PDB file of C-alpha atoms and ligand atoms in Angstrom:
ATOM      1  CA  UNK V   1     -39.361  27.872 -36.911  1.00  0.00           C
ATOM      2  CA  UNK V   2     -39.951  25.904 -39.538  1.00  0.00           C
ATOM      3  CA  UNK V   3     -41.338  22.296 -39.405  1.00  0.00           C
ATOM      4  CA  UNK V   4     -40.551  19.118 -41.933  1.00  0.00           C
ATOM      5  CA  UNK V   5     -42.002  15.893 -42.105  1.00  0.00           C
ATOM      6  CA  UNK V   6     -39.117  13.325 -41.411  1.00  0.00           C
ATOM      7  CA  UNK V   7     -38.190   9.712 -42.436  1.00  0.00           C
ATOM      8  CA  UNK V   8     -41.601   7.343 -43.066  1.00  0.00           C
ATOM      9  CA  UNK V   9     -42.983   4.474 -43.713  1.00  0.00           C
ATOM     10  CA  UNK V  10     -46.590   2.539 -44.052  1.00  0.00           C
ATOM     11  CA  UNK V  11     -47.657  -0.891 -44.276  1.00  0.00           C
ATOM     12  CA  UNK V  12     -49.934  -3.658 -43.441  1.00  0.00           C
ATOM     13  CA  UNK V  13     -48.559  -5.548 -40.128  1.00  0.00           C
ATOM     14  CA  UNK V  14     -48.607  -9.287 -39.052  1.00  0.00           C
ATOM     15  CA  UNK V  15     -50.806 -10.620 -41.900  1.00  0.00           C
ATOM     16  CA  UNK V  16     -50.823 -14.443 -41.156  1.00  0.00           C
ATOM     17  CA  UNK V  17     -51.250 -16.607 -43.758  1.00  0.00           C
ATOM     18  CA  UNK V  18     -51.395 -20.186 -44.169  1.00  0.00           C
ATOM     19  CA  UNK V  19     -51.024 -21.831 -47.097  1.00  0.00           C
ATOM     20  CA  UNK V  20     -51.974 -25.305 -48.032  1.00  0.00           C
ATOM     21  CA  UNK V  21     -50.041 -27.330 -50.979  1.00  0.00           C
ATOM     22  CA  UNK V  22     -52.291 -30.350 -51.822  1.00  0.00           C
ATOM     23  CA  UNK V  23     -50.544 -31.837 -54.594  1.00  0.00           C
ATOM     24  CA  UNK V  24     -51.636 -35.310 -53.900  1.00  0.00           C
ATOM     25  CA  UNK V  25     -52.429 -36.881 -50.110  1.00  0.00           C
ATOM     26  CA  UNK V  26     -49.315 -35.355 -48.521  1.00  0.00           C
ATOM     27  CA  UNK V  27     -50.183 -32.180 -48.053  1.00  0.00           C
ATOM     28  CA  UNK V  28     -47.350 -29.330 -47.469  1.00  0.00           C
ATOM     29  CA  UNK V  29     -47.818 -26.560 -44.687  1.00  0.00           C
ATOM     30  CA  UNK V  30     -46.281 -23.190 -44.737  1.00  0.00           C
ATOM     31  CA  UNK V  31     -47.660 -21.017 -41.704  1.00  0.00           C
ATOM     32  CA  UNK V  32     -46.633 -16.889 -41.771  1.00  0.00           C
ATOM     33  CA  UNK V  33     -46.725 -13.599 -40.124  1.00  0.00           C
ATOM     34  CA  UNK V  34     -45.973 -11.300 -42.816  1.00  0.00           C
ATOM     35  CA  UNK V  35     -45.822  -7.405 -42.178  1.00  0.00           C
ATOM     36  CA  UNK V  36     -45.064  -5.011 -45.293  1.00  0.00           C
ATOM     37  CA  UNK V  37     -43.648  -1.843 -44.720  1.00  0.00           C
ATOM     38  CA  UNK V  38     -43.552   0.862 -47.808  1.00  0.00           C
ATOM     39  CA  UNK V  39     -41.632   4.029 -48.231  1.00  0.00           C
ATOM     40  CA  UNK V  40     -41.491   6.508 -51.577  1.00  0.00           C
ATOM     41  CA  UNK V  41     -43.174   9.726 -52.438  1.00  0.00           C
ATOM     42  CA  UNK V  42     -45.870  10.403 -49.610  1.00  0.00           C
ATOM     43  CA  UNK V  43     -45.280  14.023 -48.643  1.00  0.00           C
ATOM     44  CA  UNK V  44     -48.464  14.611 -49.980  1.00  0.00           C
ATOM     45  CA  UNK V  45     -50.788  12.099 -47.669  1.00  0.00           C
ATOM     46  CA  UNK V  46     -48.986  12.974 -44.577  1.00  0.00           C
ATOM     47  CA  UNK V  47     -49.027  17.353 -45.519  1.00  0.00           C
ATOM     48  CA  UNK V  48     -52.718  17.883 -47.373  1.00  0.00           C
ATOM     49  CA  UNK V  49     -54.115  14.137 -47.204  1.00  0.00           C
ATOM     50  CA  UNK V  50     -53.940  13.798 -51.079  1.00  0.00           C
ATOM     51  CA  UNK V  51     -53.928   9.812 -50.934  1.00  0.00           C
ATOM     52  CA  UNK V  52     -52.819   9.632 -54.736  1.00  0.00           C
ATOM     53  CA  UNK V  53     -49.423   7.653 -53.875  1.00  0.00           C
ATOM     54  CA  UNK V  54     -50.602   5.845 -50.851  1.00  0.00           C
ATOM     55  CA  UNK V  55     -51.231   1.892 -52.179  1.00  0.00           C
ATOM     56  CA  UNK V  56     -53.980   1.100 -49.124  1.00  0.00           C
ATOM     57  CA  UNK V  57     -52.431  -1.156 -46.667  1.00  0.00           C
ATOM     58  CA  UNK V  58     -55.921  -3.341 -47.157  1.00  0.00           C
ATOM     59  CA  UNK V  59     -54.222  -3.619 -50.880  1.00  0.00           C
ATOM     60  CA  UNK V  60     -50.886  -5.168 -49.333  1.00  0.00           C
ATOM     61  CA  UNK V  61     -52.796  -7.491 -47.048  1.00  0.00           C
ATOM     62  CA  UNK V  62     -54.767  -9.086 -50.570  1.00  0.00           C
ATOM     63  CA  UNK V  63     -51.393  -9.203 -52.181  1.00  0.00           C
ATOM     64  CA  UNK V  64     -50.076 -11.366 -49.469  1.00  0.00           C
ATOM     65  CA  UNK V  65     -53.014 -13.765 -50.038  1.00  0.00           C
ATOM     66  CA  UNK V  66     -53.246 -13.412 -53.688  1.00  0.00           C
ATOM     67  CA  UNK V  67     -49.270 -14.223 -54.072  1.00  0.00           C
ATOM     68  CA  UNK V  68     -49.761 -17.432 -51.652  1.00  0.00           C
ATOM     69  CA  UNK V  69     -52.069 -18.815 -54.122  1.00  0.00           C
ATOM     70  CA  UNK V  70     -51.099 -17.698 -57.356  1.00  0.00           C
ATOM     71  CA  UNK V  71     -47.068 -18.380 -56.732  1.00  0.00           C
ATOM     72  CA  UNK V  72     -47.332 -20.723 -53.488  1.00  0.00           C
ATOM     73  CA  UNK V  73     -44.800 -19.531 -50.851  1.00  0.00           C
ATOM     74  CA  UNK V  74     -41.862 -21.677 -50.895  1.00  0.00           C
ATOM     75  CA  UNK V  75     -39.153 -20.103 -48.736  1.00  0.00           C
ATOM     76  CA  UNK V  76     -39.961 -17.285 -46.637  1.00  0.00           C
ATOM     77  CA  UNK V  77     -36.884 -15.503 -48.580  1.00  0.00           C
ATOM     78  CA  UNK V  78     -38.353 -16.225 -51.793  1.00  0.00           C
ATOM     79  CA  UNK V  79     -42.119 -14.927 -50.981  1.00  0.00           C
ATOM     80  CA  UNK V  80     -40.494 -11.529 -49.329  1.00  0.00           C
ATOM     81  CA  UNK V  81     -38.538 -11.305 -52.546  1.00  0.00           C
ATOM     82  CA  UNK V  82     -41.428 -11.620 -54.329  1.00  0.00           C
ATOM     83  CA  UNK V  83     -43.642  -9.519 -52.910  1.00  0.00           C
ATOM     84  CA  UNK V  84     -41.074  -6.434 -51.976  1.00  0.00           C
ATOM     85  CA  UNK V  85     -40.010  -6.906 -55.634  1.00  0.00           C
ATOM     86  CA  UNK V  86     -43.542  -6.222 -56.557  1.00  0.00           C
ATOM     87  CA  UNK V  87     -44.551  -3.355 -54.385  1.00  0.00           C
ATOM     88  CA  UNK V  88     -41.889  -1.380 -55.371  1.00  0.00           C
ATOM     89  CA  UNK V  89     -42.050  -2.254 -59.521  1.00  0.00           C
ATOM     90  CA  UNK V  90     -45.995  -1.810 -59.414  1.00  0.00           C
ATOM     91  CA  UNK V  91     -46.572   1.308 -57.384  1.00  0.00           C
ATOM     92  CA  UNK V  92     -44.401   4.478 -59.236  1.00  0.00           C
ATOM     93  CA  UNK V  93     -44.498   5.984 -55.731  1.00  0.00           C
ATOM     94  CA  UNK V  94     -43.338   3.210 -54.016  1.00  0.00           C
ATOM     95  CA  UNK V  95     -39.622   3.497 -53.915  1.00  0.00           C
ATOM     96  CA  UNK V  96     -38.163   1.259 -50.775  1.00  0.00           C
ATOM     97  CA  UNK V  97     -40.239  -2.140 -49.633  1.00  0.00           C
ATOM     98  CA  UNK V  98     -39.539  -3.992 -46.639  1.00  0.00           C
ATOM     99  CA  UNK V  99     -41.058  -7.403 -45.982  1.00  0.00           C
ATOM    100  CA  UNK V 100     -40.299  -8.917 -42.586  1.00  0.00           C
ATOM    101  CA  UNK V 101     -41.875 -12.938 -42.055  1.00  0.00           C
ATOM    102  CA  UNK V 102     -41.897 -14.747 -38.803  1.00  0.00           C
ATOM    103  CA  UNK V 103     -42.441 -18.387 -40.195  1.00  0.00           C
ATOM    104  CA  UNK V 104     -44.031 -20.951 -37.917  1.00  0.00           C
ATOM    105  CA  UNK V 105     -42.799 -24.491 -37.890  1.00  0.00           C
ATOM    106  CA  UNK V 106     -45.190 -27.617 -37.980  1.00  0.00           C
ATOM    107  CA  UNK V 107     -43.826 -31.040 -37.522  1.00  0.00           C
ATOM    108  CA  UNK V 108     -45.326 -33.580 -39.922  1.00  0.00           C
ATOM    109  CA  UNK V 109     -47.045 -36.323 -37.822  1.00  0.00           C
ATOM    110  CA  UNK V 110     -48.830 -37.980 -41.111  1.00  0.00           C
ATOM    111  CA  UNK V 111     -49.844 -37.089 -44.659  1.00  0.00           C
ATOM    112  CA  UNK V 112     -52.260 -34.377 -43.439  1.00  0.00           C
ATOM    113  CA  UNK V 113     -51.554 -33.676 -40.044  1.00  0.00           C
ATOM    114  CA  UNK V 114     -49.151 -31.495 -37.839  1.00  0.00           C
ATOM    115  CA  UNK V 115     -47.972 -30.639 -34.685  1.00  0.00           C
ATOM    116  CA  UNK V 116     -47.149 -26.621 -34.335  1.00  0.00           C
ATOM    117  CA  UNK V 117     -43.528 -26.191 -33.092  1.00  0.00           C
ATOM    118  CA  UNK V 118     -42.744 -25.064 -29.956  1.00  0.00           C
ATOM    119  CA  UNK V 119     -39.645 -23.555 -30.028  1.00  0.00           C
ATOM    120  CA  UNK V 120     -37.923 -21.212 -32.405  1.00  0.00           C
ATOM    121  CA  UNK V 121     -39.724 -19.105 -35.050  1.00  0.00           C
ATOM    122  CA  UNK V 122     -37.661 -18.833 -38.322  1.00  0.00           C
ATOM    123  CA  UNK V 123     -37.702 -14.902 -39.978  1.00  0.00           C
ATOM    124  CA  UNK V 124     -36.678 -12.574 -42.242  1.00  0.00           C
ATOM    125  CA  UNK V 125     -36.137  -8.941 -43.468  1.00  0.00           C
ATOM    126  CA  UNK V 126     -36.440  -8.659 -47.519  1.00  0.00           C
ATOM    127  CA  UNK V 127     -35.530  -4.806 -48.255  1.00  0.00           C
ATOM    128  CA  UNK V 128     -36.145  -3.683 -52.192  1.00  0.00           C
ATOM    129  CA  UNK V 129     -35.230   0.108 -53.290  1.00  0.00           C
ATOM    130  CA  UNK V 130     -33.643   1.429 -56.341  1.00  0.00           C
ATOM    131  CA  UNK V 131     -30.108   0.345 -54.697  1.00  0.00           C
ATOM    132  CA  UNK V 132     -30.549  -3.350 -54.571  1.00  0.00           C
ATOM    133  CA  UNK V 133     -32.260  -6.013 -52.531  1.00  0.00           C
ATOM    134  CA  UNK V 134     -30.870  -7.367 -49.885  1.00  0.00           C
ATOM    135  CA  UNK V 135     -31.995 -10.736 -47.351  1.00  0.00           C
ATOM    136  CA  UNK V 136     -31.571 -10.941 -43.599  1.00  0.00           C
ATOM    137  CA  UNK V 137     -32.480 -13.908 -42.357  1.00  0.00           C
ATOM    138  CA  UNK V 138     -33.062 -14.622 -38.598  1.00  0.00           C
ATOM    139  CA  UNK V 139     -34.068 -16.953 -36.104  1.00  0.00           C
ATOM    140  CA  UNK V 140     -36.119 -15.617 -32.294  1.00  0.00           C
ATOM    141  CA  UNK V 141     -36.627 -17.789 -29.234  1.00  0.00           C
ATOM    142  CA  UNK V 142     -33.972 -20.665 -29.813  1.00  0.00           C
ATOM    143  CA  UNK V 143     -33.467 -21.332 -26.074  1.00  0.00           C
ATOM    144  CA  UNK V 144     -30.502 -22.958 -24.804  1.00  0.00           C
ATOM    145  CA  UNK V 145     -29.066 -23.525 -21.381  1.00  0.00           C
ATOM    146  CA  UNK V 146     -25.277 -25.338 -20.411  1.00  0.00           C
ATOM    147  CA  UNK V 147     -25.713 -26.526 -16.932  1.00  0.00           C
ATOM    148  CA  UNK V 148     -22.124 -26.022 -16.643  1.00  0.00           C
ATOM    149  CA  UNK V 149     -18.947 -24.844 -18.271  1.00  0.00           C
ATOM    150  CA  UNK V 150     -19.770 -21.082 -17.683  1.00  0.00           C
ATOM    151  CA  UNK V 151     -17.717 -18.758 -15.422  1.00  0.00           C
ATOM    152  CA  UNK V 152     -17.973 -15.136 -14.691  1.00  0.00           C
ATOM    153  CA  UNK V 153     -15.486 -13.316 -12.799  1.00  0.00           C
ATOM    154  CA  UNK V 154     -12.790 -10.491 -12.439  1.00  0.00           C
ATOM    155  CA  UNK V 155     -15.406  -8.117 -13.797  1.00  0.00           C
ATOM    156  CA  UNK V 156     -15.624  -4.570 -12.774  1.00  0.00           C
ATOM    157  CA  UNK V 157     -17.026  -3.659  -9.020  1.00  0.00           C
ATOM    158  CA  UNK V 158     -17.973  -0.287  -7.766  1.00  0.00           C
ATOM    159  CA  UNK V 159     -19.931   0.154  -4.515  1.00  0.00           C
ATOM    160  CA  UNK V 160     -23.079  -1.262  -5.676  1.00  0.00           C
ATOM    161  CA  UNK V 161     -21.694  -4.403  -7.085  1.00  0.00           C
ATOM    162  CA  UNK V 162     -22.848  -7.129  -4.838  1.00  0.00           C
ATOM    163  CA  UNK V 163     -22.999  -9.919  -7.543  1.00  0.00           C
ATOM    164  CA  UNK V 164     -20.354 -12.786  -6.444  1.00  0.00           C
ATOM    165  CA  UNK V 165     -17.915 -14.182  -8.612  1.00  0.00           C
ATOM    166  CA  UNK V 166     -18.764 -17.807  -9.830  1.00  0.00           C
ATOM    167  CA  UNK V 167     -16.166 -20.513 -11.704  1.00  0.00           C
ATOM    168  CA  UNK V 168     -19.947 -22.546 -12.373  1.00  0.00           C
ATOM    169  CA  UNK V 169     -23.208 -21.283 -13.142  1.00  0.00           C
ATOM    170  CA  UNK V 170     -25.849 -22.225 -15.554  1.00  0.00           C
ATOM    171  CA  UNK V 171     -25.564 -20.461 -18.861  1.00  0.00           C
ATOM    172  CA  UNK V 172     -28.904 -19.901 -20.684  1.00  0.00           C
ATOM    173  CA  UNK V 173     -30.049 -17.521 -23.286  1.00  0.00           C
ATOM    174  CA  UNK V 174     -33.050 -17.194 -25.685  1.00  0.00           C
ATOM    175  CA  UNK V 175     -31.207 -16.822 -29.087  1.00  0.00           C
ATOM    176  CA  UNK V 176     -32.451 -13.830 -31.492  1.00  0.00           C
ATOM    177  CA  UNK V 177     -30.021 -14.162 -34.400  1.00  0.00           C
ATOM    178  CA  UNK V 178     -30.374 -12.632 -37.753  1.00  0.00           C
ATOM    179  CA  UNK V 179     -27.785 -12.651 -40.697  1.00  0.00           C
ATOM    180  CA  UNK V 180     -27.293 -10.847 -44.064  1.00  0.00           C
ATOM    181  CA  UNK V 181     -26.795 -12.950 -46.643  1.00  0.00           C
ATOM    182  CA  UNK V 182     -24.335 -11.683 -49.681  1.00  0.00           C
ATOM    183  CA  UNK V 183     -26.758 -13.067 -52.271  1.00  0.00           C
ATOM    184  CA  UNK V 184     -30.559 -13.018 -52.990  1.00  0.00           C
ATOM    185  CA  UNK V 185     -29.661 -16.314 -55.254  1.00  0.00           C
ATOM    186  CA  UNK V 186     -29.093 -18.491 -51.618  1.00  0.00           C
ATOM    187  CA  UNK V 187     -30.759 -21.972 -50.999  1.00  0.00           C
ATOM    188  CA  UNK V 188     -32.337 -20.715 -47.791  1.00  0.00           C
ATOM    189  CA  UNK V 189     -33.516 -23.823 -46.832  1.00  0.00           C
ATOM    190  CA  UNK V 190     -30.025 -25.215 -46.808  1.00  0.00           C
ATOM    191  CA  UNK V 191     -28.449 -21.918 -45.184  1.00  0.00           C
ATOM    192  CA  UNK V 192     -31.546 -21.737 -42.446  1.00  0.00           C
ATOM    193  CA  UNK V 193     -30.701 -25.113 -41.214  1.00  0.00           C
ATOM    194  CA  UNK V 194     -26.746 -24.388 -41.329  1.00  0.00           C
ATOM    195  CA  UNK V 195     -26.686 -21.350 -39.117  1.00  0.00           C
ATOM    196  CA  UNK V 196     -28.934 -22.416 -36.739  1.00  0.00           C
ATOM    197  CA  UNK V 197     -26.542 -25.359 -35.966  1.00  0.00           C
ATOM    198  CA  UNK V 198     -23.261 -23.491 -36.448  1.00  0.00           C
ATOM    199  CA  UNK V 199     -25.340 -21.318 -33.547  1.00  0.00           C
ATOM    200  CA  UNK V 200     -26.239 -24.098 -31.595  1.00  0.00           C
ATOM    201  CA  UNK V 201     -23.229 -26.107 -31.742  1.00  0.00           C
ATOM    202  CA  UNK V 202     -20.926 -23.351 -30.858  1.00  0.00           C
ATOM    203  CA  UNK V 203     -23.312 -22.205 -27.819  1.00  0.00           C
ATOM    204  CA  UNK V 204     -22.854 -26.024 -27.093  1.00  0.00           C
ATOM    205  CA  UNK V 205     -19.384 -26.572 -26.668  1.00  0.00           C
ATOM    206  CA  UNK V 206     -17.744 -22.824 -25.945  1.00  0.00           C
ATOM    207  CA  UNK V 207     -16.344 -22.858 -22.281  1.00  0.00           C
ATOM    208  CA  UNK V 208     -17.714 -19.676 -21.333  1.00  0.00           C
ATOM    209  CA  UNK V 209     -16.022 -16.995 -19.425  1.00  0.00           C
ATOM    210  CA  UNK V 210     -18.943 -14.473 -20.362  1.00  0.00           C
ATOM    211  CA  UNK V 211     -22.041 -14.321 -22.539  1.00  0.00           C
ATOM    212  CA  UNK V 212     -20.557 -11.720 -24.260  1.00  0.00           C
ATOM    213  CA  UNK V 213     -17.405 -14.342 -25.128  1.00  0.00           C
ATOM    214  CA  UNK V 214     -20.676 -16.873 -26.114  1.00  0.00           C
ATOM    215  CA  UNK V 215     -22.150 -14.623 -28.486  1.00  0.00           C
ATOM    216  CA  UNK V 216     -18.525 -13.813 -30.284  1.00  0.00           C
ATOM    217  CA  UNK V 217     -18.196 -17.492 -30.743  1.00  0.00           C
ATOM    218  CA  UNK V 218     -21.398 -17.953 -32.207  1.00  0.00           C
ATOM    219  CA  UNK V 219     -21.100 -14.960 -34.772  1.00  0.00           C
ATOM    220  CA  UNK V 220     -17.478 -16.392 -35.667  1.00  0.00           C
ATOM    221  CA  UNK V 221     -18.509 -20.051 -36.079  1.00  0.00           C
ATOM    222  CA  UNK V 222     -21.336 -19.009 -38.939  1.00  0.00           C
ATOM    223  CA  UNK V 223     -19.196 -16.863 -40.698  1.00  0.00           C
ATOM    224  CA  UNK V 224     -16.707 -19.665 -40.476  1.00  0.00           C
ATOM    225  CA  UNK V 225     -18.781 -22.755 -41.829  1.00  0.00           C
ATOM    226  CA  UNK V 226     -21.048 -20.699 -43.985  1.00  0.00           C
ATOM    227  CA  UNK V 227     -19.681 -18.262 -46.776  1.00  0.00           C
ATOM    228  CA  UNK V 228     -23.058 -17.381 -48.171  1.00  0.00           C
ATOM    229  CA  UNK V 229     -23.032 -14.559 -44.825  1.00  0.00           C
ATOM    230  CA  UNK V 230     -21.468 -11.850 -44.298  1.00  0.00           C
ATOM    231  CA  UNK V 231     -22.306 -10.760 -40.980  1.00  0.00           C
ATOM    232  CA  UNK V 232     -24.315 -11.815 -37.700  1.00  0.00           C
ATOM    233  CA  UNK V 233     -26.219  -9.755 -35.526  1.00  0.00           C
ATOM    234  CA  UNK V 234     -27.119 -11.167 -32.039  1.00  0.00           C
ATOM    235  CA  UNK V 235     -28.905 -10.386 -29.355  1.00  0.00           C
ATOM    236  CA  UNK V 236     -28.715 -13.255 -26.151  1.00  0.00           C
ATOM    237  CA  UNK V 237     -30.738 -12.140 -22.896  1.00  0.00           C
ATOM    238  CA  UNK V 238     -28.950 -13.595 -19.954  1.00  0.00           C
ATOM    239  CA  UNK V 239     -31.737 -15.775 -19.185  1.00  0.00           C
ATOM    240  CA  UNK V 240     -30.603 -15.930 -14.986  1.00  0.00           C
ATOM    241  CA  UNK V 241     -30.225 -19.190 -13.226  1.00  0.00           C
ATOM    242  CA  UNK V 242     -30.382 -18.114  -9.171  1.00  0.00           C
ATOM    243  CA  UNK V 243     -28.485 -20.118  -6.768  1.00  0.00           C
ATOM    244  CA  UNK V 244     -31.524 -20.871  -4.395  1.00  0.00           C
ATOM    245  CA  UNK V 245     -30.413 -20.549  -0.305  1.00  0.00           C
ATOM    246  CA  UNK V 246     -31.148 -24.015   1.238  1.00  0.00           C
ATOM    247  CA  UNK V 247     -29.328 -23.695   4.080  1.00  0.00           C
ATOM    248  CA  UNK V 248     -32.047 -22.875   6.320  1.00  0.00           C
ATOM    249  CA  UNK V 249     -33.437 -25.954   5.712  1.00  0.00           C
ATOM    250  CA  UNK V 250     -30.100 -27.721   6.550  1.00  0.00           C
ATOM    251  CA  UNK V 251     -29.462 -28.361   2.919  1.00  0.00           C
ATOM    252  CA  UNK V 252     -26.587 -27.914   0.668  1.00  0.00           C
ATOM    253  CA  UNK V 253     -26.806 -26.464  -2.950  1.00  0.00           C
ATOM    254  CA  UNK V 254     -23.912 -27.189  -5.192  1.00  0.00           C
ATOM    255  CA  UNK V 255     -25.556 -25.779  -8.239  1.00  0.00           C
ATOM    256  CA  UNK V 256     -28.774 -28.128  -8.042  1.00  0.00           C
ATOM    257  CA  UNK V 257     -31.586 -25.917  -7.456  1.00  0.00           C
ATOM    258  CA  UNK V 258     -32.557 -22.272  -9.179  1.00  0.00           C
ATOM    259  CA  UNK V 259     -35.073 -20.347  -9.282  1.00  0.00           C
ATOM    260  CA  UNK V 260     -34.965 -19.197 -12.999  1.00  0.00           C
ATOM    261  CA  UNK V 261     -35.945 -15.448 -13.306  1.00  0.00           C
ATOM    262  CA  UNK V 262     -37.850 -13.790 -15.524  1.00  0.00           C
ATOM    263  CA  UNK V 263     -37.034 -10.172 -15.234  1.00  0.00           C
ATOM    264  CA  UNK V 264     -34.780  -8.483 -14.786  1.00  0.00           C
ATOM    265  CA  UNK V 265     -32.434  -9.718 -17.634  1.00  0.00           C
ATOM    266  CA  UNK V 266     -29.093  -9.037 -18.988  1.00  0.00           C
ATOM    267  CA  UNK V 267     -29.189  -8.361 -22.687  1.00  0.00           C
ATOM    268  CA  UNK V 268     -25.904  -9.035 -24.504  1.00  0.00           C
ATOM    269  CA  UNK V 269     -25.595  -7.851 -27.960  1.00  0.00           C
ATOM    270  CA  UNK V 270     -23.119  -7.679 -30.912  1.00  0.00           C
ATOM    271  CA  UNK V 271     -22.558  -7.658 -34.085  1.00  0.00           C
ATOM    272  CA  UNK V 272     -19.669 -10.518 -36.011  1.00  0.00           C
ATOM    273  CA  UNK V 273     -18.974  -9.357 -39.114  1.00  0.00           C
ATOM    274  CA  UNK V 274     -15.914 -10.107 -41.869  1.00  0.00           C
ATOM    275  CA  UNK V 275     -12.804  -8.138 -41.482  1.00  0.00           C
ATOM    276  CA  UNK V 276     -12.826  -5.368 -43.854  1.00  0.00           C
ATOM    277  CA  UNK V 277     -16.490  -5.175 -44.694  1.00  0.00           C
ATOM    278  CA  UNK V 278     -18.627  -2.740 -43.859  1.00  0.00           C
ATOM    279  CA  UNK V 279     -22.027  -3.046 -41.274  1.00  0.00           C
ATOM    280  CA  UNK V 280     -25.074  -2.915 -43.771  1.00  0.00           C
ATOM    281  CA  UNK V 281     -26.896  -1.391 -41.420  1.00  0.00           C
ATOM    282  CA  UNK V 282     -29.982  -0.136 -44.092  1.00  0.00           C
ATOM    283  CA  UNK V 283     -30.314  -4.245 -44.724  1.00  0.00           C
ATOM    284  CA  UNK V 284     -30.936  -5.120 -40.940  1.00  0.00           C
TER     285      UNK V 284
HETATM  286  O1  URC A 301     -21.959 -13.293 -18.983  1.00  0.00           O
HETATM  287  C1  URC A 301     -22.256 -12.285 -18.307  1.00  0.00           C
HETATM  288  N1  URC A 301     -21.979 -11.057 -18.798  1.00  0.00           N
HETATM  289  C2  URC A 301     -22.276  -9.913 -18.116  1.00  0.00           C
HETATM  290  O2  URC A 301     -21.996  -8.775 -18.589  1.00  0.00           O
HETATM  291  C3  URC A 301     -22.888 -10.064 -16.857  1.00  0.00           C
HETATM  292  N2  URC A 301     -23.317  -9.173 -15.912  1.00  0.00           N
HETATM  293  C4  URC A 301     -23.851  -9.895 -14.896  1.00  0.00           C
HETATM  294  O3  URC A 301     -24.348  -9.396 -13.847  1.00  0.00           O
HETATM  295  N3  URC A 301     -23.768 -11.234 -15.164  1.00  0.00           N
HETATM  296  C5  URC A 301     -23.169 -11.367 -16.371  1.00  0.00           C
HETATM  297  N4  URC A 301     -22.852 -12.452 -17.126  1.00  0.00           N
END
């Protein structure tokens, strides 16, 4: 029986940079978690251990530092461009880069100081090969609840199904959203900010029937109100709101008091995507 080596890849993980821009008192803040991954021409490394082709993860680490000084960082699209652009023109063996950056937000509170966000993280995927590049960009742990205007009934039962129907229950879900853009010439500020409230307004005011009817809604109001995408990938947990039992205590509970539960979660996911196009799944 013979034995291959399959699909690969290599890279320095989660190197988190901060980078300073003191252009005059008001300083600028861009915080990062940048992980490279590489992929080309390594039979050799992983079949005899001839490192010839293998650019030291170490290597991609400096480069990361190196390109936050020399170019600044600007957008997180525009630094994975950068850098996935350069891995793959500078190394002959490199032949596919993938940058991923989680990008931490700081809100100003004066010319030189900041308060570290404490809600959503901001990413993206930058992929380079010979084919193209291509820009996903995402947003994790955007957390919002309806305390009302969410239903869920006349779903399936077996024997096991104990769950009771509801026509009110709290809706909550920690949003993981990322989107492919159609261009790598995007202003991603502008874009960033406009999905994220196409997400959150249509989480907002969509009378839900099920999460799964929440998360359509979502996908179809950002490829609605912003061209530049071309398709939506979401993944909601169904972040549980329990009725707590008060009646032994002689008290009523019309939806007033829940214990919110960890674990177990649902986890409703989907894709939204433009009629006629085709999933790009290599970009997400
Ligand atoms: O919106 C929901 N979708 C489900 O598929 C589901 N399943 C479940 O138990 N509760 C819910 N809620």
């Amino acid at each position: 029986m013979g034995i291959v080596l399959g699909a690969n890849q290599y890279g320095k993980a989660e190197t988190r940079v901060v980078r300073v821009v003191r252009d005059g008192p008001r300083h600028e803040l861009r915080d990062l978690n940048v992980s490279v991954a590489l992929s080309g021409d390594l039979d050799a490394t992983h079949l005899t251990g001839d490192n010839a082709a293998v650019l030291p993860t170490d290597t991609q680490k400096n480069t990361v530092y190196a390109f936050a000084k020399r170019y600044g960082i600007g957008e997180p699209e525009e630094f994975g461009l950068r850098l996935a652009r350069h891995f793959v023109a500078a190394q002959p063996s490199i032949r596919w880069a993938r940058v991923t950056i989680e990008q931490y937000g700081w809100q100003r509170l004066g010319p030189h100081s900041f308060q570290r966000d404490g809600g959503a993280t901001r990413t993206c995927a930058v992929t380079v090969d010979g084919a193209g590049e291509a820009v996903v960009s995402g947003v994790t742990d955007l957390v919002l609840l309806n305390s009302t205007d969410s239903e869920f009934w006349g779903y399936a039962k077996d024997e096991y199904t104990t769950l009771p129907e509801t026509k009110d229950r709290v809706l909550a879900t920690a949003v993981s959203a990322r989107w492919l853009l159609s261009s790598v010439d995007t202003d991603w500020a502008a874009s960033y900010d406009g999905v994220r409230a196409a997400l959150v307004a249509a989480f907002a005011q969509t009378y839900s029937l099920s999460l799964q009817q929440t998360l359509y809604a979502m996908g179809r109001r950002v490829l609605e109100e912003r061209p530049e995408v071309a398709e939506v990938r979401l993944a909601l947990p169904n972040k549980h709101h329990l009725l707590v039992d008060l009646a032994p205590f002689g008290l009523d509970n019309p939806n007033e008091v829940f214990v919110a539960a960890d674990r177990p979660y649902g986890l409703i996911e989907g894709s939204v995507l433009r009629e006629g196009a085709a999933a790009n799944d290599g970009a997400f």
